[in-house]
């Protein structure tokens, strides 16, 4: 058997067995990979050599990790979370790094050692923490938002550390020059990507996506990611920076969520190999000889970090219970710290004994993290009296058992707009389930008997639990565009024919939302201005019927779904319910009779009106006679029930 194949089989078999065990005992797979590396590496069984080829392959794990971080990088998200990101996150990383530098300088080490070790100690495990927040339904809670904000800043900070660390080998003027050159190169690359790369990237990905080839899309994704990583390494920077920039480029396009799903298998497998190599570098003999220092480096930094985060959270206005939860979640070390330590070791910035001791302490703190987080809630409840979150979690759990709905509306957000919508739905006797991430609001609404549950509407699991498969429509009642985009992506993935109405502040994101699959976008500015104009015209003496006609004309022009509704078709008082026109969405699959034929050929005139056609990746269009239908089109029909059934049969069966 070839030696390379034997090594791969050893790694695969060991990883599968250990990760299965980790899943059974509910530990993160990262820890399983570290254990695999420790067992099969040169310091234990010696089945796998710790050579350059293995480490080079493992570096691609960090590349794809940084690519995923770049995908999460969003200027809008940073702005919305600026308090947690640039307040709490910046303070936590900065103070931790500065404190470590001061302590190590007193111990006789250089500031370079302090910068590397302090930066590593400042990191927390994004993989462990985000997974446990999601499992516990706390991502959208107040402490969950603070935690994710700090983790986001840590992710951004590690990019800077990975750029700086290779330059720290130099000394004096050479060091200053190397750092300055690296900073200029990084700033130039960042500026080039942000200001010159967006339009070509969006155009090229659109070209590839239109060819409808999954393998071509994946090949193109790998080319862009690894190509940019190679370019930054040629420029004297790290592979990781190029991957991060590639992620940033794609994050601003409509292909972000598809890319995130496609890249996950590569990222997870290669990142697993990276953690295996970290485990291989651990020498159990050195760790056992330094067990006192290992224990001290587990307890002291974790405790200090816990206290620091709690104090900073309190300083930034969080209540005691929220601050304690944030501290307990962020106290442990993280996978990004392991990447930093590995890079520092390659550039001989950390002594071998210190490296072994610190790595062992970090791995142990990560092993303890799930257990600590598991007991966070009882500890917080004991330390803080009258904590409302525990009661809200109980009410949420009870409410989630009663979500048996059929043909209902999923209302995302139960603020003022969501509550007004809920009243109208109740008046029409249309069932609904409302999702909201404010525990206080959920508690009050549930107490009043409303169908409101605590949950993050941007998560697929939450939407499925809310009955997405049986729903009649989805309405996004808040004006959070990034979250609305995530909801649209999940709906398009599960039920592309389902109508989705989205609320926004204005029309600036109109095209983006429509192209993502929104059936209609309702801007607050337009509706507010129409009401303002209506009242003004009435007060100025303009007749009521003329004011209503003006408003109807503007709405008809703006909202494609309302075309045909403002001509008196539904205003007759004696018309029966079954004769009233209504909307119906129809998904054309590959076998539909209309695929490949024009609207004129389908001969629907006089039967129904085509209100709009939604095509993946494009804004809804009002088709003309020459419009040619394609598989995947969602046709929005307007007509009476009998005519709708006849038109559906003609479009699907011919």
mmCIF file with all atom_site columns, C-alpha atoms in Angstrom, residues 49-200:
data_model
loop_
_atom_site.group_PDB
_atom_site.id
_atom_site.type_symbol
_atom_site.label_atom_id
_atom_site.label_alt_id
_atom_site.label_comp_id
_atom_site.label_asym_id
_atom_site.label_entity_id
_atom_site.label_seq_id
_atom_site.pdbx_PDB_ins_code
_atom_site.Cartn_x
_atom_site.Cartn_y
_atom_site.Cartn_z
_atom_site.occupancy
_atom_site.B_iso_or_equiv
_atom_site.pdbx_formal_charge
_atom_site.auth_seq_id
_atom_site.auth_comp_id
_atom_site.auth_asym_id
_atom_site.auth_atom_id
_atom_site.pdbx_PDB_model_num
ATOM 1   C CA . UNK A 1 49  ? 4.976   12.091 10.788  1.00 0.00 ? 49  UNK A CA 1
ATOM 2   C CA . UNK A 1 50  ? 4.829   15.767 11.726  1.00 0.00 ? 50  UNK A CA 1
ATOM 3   C CA . UNK A 1 51  ? 6.441   16.883 8.443   1.00 0.00 ? 51  UNK A CA 1
ATOM 4   C CA . UNK A 1 52  ? 6.163   19.909 6.146   1.00 0.00 ? 52  UNK A CA 1
ATOM 5   C CA . UNK A 1 53  ? 3.766   18.201 3.695   1.00 0.00 ? 53  UNK A CA 1
ATOM 6   C CA . UNK A 1 54  ? 1.223   17.493 6.427   1.00 0.00 ? 54  UNK A CA 1
ATOM 7   C CA . UNK A 1 55  ? 1.434   21.040 7.780   1.00 0.00 ? 55  UNK A CA 1
ATOM 8   C CA . UNK A 1 56  ? 1.114   22.590 4.307   1.00 0.00 ? 56  UNK A CA 1
ATOM 9   C CA . UNK A 1 57  ? -2.120  20.691 3.708   1.00 0.00 ? 57  UNK A CA 1
ATOM 10  C CA . UNK A 1 58  ? -3.334  21.671 7.177   1.00 0.00 ? 58  UNK A CA 1
ATOM 11  C CA . UNK A 1 59  ? -2.736  25.366 6.406   1.00 0.00 ? 59  UNK A CA 1
ATOM 12  C CA . UNK A 1 60  ? -5.642  25.198 3.988   1.00 0.00 ? 60  UNK A CA 1
ATOM 13  C CA . UNK A 1 61  ? -7.895  24.564 6.965   1.00 0.00 ? 61  UNK A CA 1
ATOM 14  C CA . UNK A 1 62  ? -6.976  28.010 8.295   1.00 0.00 ? 62  UNK A CA 1
ATOM 15  C CA . UNK A 1 63  ? -7.466  29.423 4.793   1.00 0.00 ? 63  UNK A CA 1
ATOM 16  C CA . UNK A 1 64  ? -11.056 28.206 4.640   1.00 0.00 ? 64  UNK A CA 1
ATOM 17  C CA . UNK A 1 65  ? -11.695 29.259 8.249   1.00 0.00 ? 65  UNK A CA 1
ATOM 18  C CA . UNK A 1 66  ? -10.634 32.823 7.404   1.00 0.00 ? 66  UNK A CA 1
ATOM 19  C CA . UNK A 1 67  ? -12.720 32.659 4.222   1.00 0.00 ? 67  UNK A CA 1
ATOM 20  C CA . UNK A 1 68  ? -15.778 31.835 6.350   1.00 0.00 ? 68  UNK A CA 1
ATOM 21  C CA . UNK A 1 69  ? -14.942 34.749 8.661   1.00 0.00 ? 69  UNK A CA 1
ATOM 22  C CA . UNK A 1 70  ? -14.790 37.022 5.615   1.00 0.00 ? 70  UNK A CA 1
ATOM 23  C CA . UNK A 1 71  ? -18.243 35.814 4.559   1.00 0.00 ? 71  UNK A CA 1
ATOM 24  C CA . UNK A 1 72  ? -19.587 36.915 7.941   1.00 0.00 ? 72  UNK A CA 1
ATOM 25  C CA . UNK A 1 73  ? -17.942 40.330 7.632   1.00 0.00 ? 73  UNK A CA 1
ATOM 26  C CA . UNK A 1 74  ? -20.639 42.865 6.822   1.00 0.00 ? 74  UNK A CA 1
ATOM 27  C CA . UNK A 1 75  ? -20.419 46.627 7.177   1.00 0.00 ? 75  UNK A CA 1
ATOM 28  C CA . UNK A 1 76  ? -24.142 46.750 7.950   1.00 0.00 ? 76  UNK A CA 1
ATOM 29  C CA . UNK A 1 77  ? -23.741 44.087 10.630  1.00 0.00 ? 77  UNK A CA 1
ATOM 30  C CA . UNK A 1 78  ? -20.762 45.892 12.140  1.00 0.00 ? 78  UNK A CA 1
ATOM 31  C CA . UNK A 1 79  ? -22.746 49.104 12.254  1.00 0.00 ? 79  UNK A CA 1
ATOM 32  C CA . UNK A 1 80  ? -25.734 47.423 13.894  1.00 0.00 ? 80  UNK A CA 1
ATOM 33  C CA . UNK A 1 81  ? -23.499 45.694 16.486  1.00 0.00 ? 81  UNK A CA 1
ATOM 34  C CA . UNK A 1 82  ? -20.950 48.489 16.902  1.00 0.00 ? 82  UNK A CA 1
ATOM 35  C CA . UNK A 1 83  ? -21.391 48.647 20.684  1.00 0.00 ? 83  UNK A CA 1
ATOM 36  C CA . UNK A 1 84  ? -20.572 44.961 21.136  1.00 0.00 ? 84  UNK A CA 1
ATOM 37  C CA . UNK A 1 85  ? -17.953 44.768 18.357  1.00 0.00 ? 85  UNK A CA 1
ATOM 38  C CA . UNK A 1 86  ? -15.972 47.997 18.693  1.00 0.00 ? 86  UNK A CA 1
ATOM 39  C CA . UNK A 1 87  ? -16.841 48.631 22.326  1.00 0.00 ? 87  UNK A CA 1
ATOM 40  C CA . UNK A 1 88  ? -16.843 45.402 24.300  1.00 0.00 ? 88  UNK A CA 1
ATOM 41  C CA . UNK A 1 89  ? -14.841 43.368 21.740  1.00 0.00 ? 89  UNK A CA 1
ATOM 42  C CA . UNK A 1 90  ? -12.104 45.953 21.194  1.00 0.00 ? 90  UNK A CA 1
ATOM 43  C CA . UNK A 1 91  ? -11.746 46.568 24.926  1.00 0.00 ? 91  UNK A CA 1
ATOM 44  C CA . UNK A 1 92  ? -11.536 42.843 25.728  1.00 0.00 ? 92  UNK A CA 1
ATOM 45  C CA . UNK A 1 93  ? -8.883  42.032 23.103  1.00 0.00 ? 93  UNK A CA 1
ATOM 46  C CA . UNK A 1 94  ? -6.885  45.216 23.747  1.00 0.00 ? 94  UNK A CA 1
ATOM 47  C CA . UNK A 1 95  ? -6.771  44.923 27.548  1.00 0.00 ? 95  UNK A CA 1
ATOM 48  C CA . UNK A 1 96  ? -6.010  41.175 27.490  1.00 0.00 ? 96  UNK A CA 1
ATOM 49  C CA . UNK A 1 97  ? -3.138  41.657 25.032  1.00 0.00 ? 97  UNK A CA 1
ATOM 50  C CA . UNK A 1 98  ? -1.717  44.661 26.909  1.00 0.00 ? 98  UNK A CA 1
ATOM 51  C CA . UNK A 1 99  ? -1.904  42.853 30.264  1.00 0.00 ? 99  UNK A CA 1
ATOM 52  C CA . UNK A 1 100 ? -0.072  39.805 28.890  1.00 0.00 ? 100 UNK A CA 1
ATOM 53  C CA . UNK A 1 101 ? 2.634   42.011 27.374  1.00 0.00 ? 101 UNK A CA 1
ATOM 54  C CA . UNK A 1 102 ? 3.136   43.757 30.728  1.00 0.00 ? 102 UNK A CA 1
ATOM 55  C CA . UNK A 1 103 ? 3.315   40.487 32.705  1.00 0.00 ? 103 UNK A CA 1
ATOM 56  C CA . UNK A 1 104 ? 5.794   38.884 30.282  1.00 0.00 ? 104 UNK A CA 1
ATOM 57  C CA . UNK A 1 105 ? 7.988   41.982 30.207  1.00 0.00 ? 105 UNK A CA 1
ATOM 58  C CA . UNK A 1 106 ? 8.223   41.798 33.998  1.00 0.00 ? 106 UNK A CA 1
ATOM 59  C CA . UNK A 1 107 ? 9.182   38.123 33.560  1.00 0.00 ? 107 UNK A CA 1
ATOM 60  C CA . UNK A 1 108 ? 12.034  39.091 31.234  1.00 0.00 ? 108 UNK A CA 1
ATOM 61  C CA . UNK A 1 109 ? 10.475  38.287 27.871  1.00 0.00 ? 109 UNK A CA 1
ATOM 62  C CA . UNK A 1 110 ? 10.282  40.650 24.893  1.00 0.00 ? 110 UNK A CA 1
ATOM 63  C CA . UNK A 1 111 ? 7.174   42.536 23.876  1.00 0.00 ? 111 UNK A CA 1
ATOM 64  C CA . UNK A 1 112 ? 6.907   40.313 20.795  1.00 0.00 ? 112 UNK A CA 1
ATOM 65  C CA . UNK A 1 113 ? 6.278   37.280 23.032  1.00 0.00 ? 113 UNK A CA 1
ATOM 66  C CA . UNK A 1 114 ? 3.691   39.266 24.970  1.00 0.00 ? 114 UNK A CA 1
ATOM 67  C CA . UNK A 1 115 ? 1.916   40.372 21.793  1.00 0.00 ? 115 UNK A CA 1
ATOM 68  C CA . UNK A 1 116 ? 1.647   36.802 20.481  1.00 0.00 ? 116 UNK A CA 1
ATOM 69  C CA . UNK A 1 117 ? 0.676   35.160 23.767  1.00 0.00 ? 117 UNK A CA 1
ATOM 70  C CA . UNK A 1 118 ? -1.627  38.007 24.819  1.00 0.00 ? 118 UNK A CA 1
ATOM 71  C CA . UNK A 1 119 ? -3.404  37.983 21.463  1.00 0.00 ? 119 UNK A CA 1
ATOM 72  C CA . UNK A 1 120 ? -3.798  34.203 21.681  1.00 0.00 ? 120 UNK A CA 1
ATOM 73  C CA . UNK A 1 121 ? -5.183  34.359 25.232  1.00 0.00 ? 121 UNK A CA 1
ATOM 74  C CA . UNK A 1 122 ? -7.683  37.031 24.128  1.00 0.00 ? 122 UNK A CA 1
ATOM 75  C CA . UNK A 1 123 ? -9.332  34.648 21.662  1.00 0.00 ? 123 UNK A CA 1
ATOM 76  C CA . UNK A 1 124 ? -12.402 32.549 22.485  1.00 0.00 ? 124 UNK A CA 1
ATOM 77  C CA . UNK A 1 125 ? -13.759 29.545 20.611  1.00 0.00 ? 125 UNK A CA 1
ATOM 78  C CA . UNK A 1 126 ? -16.191 30.716 17.929  1.00 0.00 ? 126 UNK A CA 1
ATOM 79  C CA . UNK A 1 127 ? -16.950 27.091 17.019  1.00 0.00 ? 127 UNK A CA 1
ATOM 80  C CA . UNK A 1 128 ? -17.812 25.973 20.563  1.00 0.00 ? 128 UNK A CA 1
ATOM 81  C CA . UNK A 1 129 ? -19.602 29.126 21.709  1.00 0.00 ? 129 UNK A CA 1
ATOM 82  C CA . UNK A 1 130 ? -21.722 29.763 18.609  1.00 0.00 ? 130 UNK A CA 1
ATOM 83  C CA . UNK A 1 131 ? -22.726 26.079 18.465  1.00 0.00 ? 131 UNK A CA 1
ATOM 84  C CA . UNK A 1 132 ? -23.857 26.054 22.086  1.00 0.00 ? 132 UNK A CA 1
ATOM 85  C CA . UNK A 1 133 ? -25.670 29.380 21.734  1.00 0.00 ? 133 UNK A CA 1
ATOM 86  C CA . UNK A 1 134 ? -27.555 27.977 18.738  1.00 0.00 ? 134 UNK A CA 1
ATOM 87  C CA . UNK A 1 135 ? -28.390 24.704 20.509  1.00 0.00 ? 135 UNK A CA 1
ATOM 88  C CA . UNK A 1 136 ? -29.716 26.602 23.536  1.00 0.00 ? 136 UNK A CA 1
ATOM 89  C CA . UNK A 1 137 ? -31.708 29.090 21.410  1.00 0.00 ? 137 UNK A CA 1
ATOM 90  C CA . UNK A 1 138 ? -29.753 32.073 22.785  1.00 0.00 ? 138 UNK A CA 1
ATOM 91  C CA . UNK A 1 139 ? -28.236 33.565 19.624  1.00 0.00 ? 139 UNK A CA 1
ATOM 92  C CA . UNK A 1 140 ? -30.719 36.432 19.528  1.00 0.00 ? 140 UNK A CA 1
ATOM 93  C CA . UNK A 1 141 ? -30.816 36.978 23.306  1.00 0.00 ? 141 UNK A CA 1
ATOM 94  C CA . UNK A 1 142 ? -29.145 40.118 24.753  1.00 0.00 ? 142 UNK A CA 1
ATOM 95  C CA . UNK A 1 143 ? -26.111 38.198 26.027  1.00 0.00 ? 143 UNK A CA 1
ATOM 96  C CA . UNK A 1 144 ? -26.029 36.198 22.772  1.00 0.00 ? 144 UNK A CA 1
ATOM 97  C CA . UNK A 1 145 ? -25.734 39.401 20.744  1.00 0.00 ? 145 UNK A CA 1
ATOM 98  C CA . UNK A 1 146 ? -22.936 40.671 23.005  1.00 0.00 ? 146 UNK A CA 1
ATOM 99  C CA . UNK A 1 147 ? -21.078 37.371 22.754  1.00 0.00 ? 147 UNK A CA 1
ATOM 100 C CA . UNK A 1 148 ? -21.366 37.229 18.956  1.00 0.00 ? 148 UNK A CA 1
ATOM 101 C CA . UNK A 1 149 ? -20.197 40.855 18.749  1.00 0.00 ? 149 UNK A CA 1
ATOM 102 C CA . UNK A 1 150 ? -17.062 40.077 20.772  1.00 0.00 ? 150 UNK A CA 1
ATOM 103 C CA . UNK A 1 151 ? -16.409 36.930 18.716  1.00 0.00 ? 151 UNK A CA 1
ATOM 104 C CA . UNK A 1 152 ? -16.784 38.965 15.528  1.00 0.00 ? 152 UNK A CA 1
ATOM 105 C CA . UNK A 1 153 ? -14.145 41.448 16.703  1.00 0.00 ? 153 UNK A CA 1
ATOM 106 C CA . UNK A 1 154 ? -11.851 38.574 17.704  1.00 0.00 ? 154 UNK A CA 1
ATOM 107 C CA . UNK A 1 155 ? -12.256 37.121 14.210  1.00 0.00 ? 155 UNK A CA 1
ATOM 108 C CA . UNK A 1 156 ? -11.269 40.467 12.711  1.00 0.00 ? 156 UNK A CA 1
ATOM 109 C CA . UNK A 1 157 ? -8.386  40.910 15.173  1.00 0.00 ? 157 UNK A CA 1
ATOM 110 C CA . UNK A 1 158 ? -6.892  37.512 14.331  1.00 0.00 ? 158 UNK A CA 1
ATOM 111 C CA . UNK A 1 159 ? -6.524  38.616 10.703  1.00 0.00 ? 159 UNK A CA 1
ATOM 112 C CA . UNK A 1 160 ? -4.335  41.492 11.909  1.00 0.00 ? 160 UNK A CA 1
ATOM 113 C CA . UNK A 1 161 ? -2.343  39.156 14.187  1.00 0.00 ? 161 UNK A CA 1
ATOM 114 C CA . UNK A 1 162 ? -1.732  36.683 11.336  1.00 0.00 ? 162 UNK A CA 1
ATOM 115 C CA . UNK A 1 163 ? -0.385  39.557 9.217   1.00 0.00 ? 163 UNK A CA 1
ATOM 116 C CA . UNK A 1 164 ? 1.852   40.920 11.982  1.00 0.00 ? 164 UNK A CA 1
ATOM 117 C CA . UNK A 1 165 ? 3.307   37.691 13.434  1.00 0.00 ? 165 UNK A CA 1
ATOM 118 C CA . UNK A 1 166 ? 5.582   36.807 10.455  1.00 0.00 ? 166 UNK A CA 1
ATOM 119 C CA . UNK A 1 167 ? 7.128   40.292 10.680  1.00 0.00 ? 167 UNK A CA 1
ATOM 120 C CA . UNK A 1 168 ? 8.058   39.976 14.369  1.00 0.00 ? 168 UNK A CA 1
ATOM 121 C CA . UNK A 1 169 ? 11.205  37.936 13.611  1.00 0.00 ? 169 UNK A CA 1
ATOM 122 C CA . UNK A 1 170 ? 13.042  41.117 12.667  1.00 0.00 ? 170 UNK A CA 1
ATOM 123 C CA . UNK A 1 171 ? 14.441  43.580 15.193  1.00 0.00 ? 171 UNK A CA 1
ATOM 124 C CA . UNK A 1 172 ? 14.821  47.351 15.523  1.00 0.00 ? 172 UNK A CA 1
ATOM 125 C CA . UNK A 1 173 ? 14.456  49.363 12.335  1.00 0.00 ? 173 UNK A CA 1
ATOM 126 C CA . UNK A 1 174 ? 13.987  46.206 10.278  1.00 0.00 ? 174 UNK A CA 1
ATOM 127 C CA . UNK A 1 175 ? 10.993  45.257 12.443  1.00 0.00 ? 175 UNK A CA 1
ATOM 128 C CA . UNK A 1 176 ? 9.421   48.705 12.103  1.00 0.00 ? 176 UNK A CA 1
ATOM 129 C CA . UNK A 1 177 ? 9.974   48.598 8.349   1.00 0.00 ? 177 UNK A CA 1
ATOM 130 C CA . UNK A 1 178 ? 8.510   45.097 8.040   1.00 0.00 ? 178 UNK A CA 1
ATOM 131 C CA . UNK A 1 179 ? 5.418   46.039 10.061  1.00 0.00 ? 179 UNK A CA 1
ATOM 132 C CA . UNK A 1 180 ? 4.907   49.245 8.055   1.00 0.00 ? 180 UNK A CA 1
ATOM 133 C CA . UNK A 1 181 ? 5.234   47.433 4.732   1.00 0.00 ? 181 UNK A CA 1
ATOM 134 C CA . UNK A 1 182 ? 2.829   44.700 5.883   1.00 0.00 ? 182 UNK A CA 1
ATOM 135 C CA . UNK A 1 183 ? 0.298   47.310 7.035   1.00 0.00 ? 183 UNK A CA 1
ATOM 136 C CA . UNK A 1 184 ? 0.512   49.204 3.730   1.00 0.00 ? 184 UNK A CA 1
ATOM 137 C CA . UNK A 1 185 ? 0.137   45.999 1.723   1.00 0.00 ? 185 UNK A CA 1
ATOM 138 C CA . UNK A 1 186 ? -2.831  44.861 3.795   1.00 0.00 ? 186 UNK A CA 1
ATOM 139 C CA . UNK A 1 187 ? -4.532  48.274 3.520   1.00 0.00 ? 187 UNK A CA 1
ATOM 140 C CA . UNK A 1 188 ? -3.943  48.330 -0.245  1.00 0.00 ? 188 UNK A CA 1
ATOM 141 C CA . UNK A 1 189 ? -5.362  44.808 -0.641  1.00 0.00 ? 189 UNK A CA 1
ATOM 142 C CA . UNK A 1 190 ? -8.369  45.694 1.516   1.00 0.00 ? 190 UNK A CA 1
ATOM 143 C CA . UNK A 1 191 ? -9.048  48.896 -0.430  1.00 0.00 ? 191 UNK A CA 1
ATOM 144 C CA . UNK A 1 192 ? -8.668  47.139 -3.770  1.00 0.00 ? 192 UNK A CA 1
ATOM 145 C CA . UNK A 1 193 ? -11.125 44.429 -2.763  1.00 0.00 ? 193 UNK A CA 1
ATOM 146 C CA . UNK A 1 194 ? -13.719 46.741 -1.231  1.00 0.00 ? 194 UNK A CA 1
ATOM 147 C CA . UNK A 1 195 ? -13.742 49.406 -3.934  1.00 0.00 ? 195 UNK A CA 1
ATOM 148 C CA . UNK A 1 196 ? -12.637 47.692 -7.147  1.00 0.00 ? 196 UNK A CA 1
ATOM 149 C CA . UNK A 1 197 ? -13.504 44.026 -6.716  1.00 0.00 ? 197 UNK A CA 1
ATOM 150 C CA . UNK A 1 198 ? -17.213 44.096 -5.918  1.00 0.00 ? 198 UNK A CA 1
ATOM 151 C CA . UNK A 1 199 ? -18.687 44.695 -9.358  1.00 0.00 ? 199 UNK A CA 1
ATOM 152 C CA . UNK A 1 200 ? -16.467 42.219 -11.318 1.00 0.00 ? 200 UNK A CA 1
#
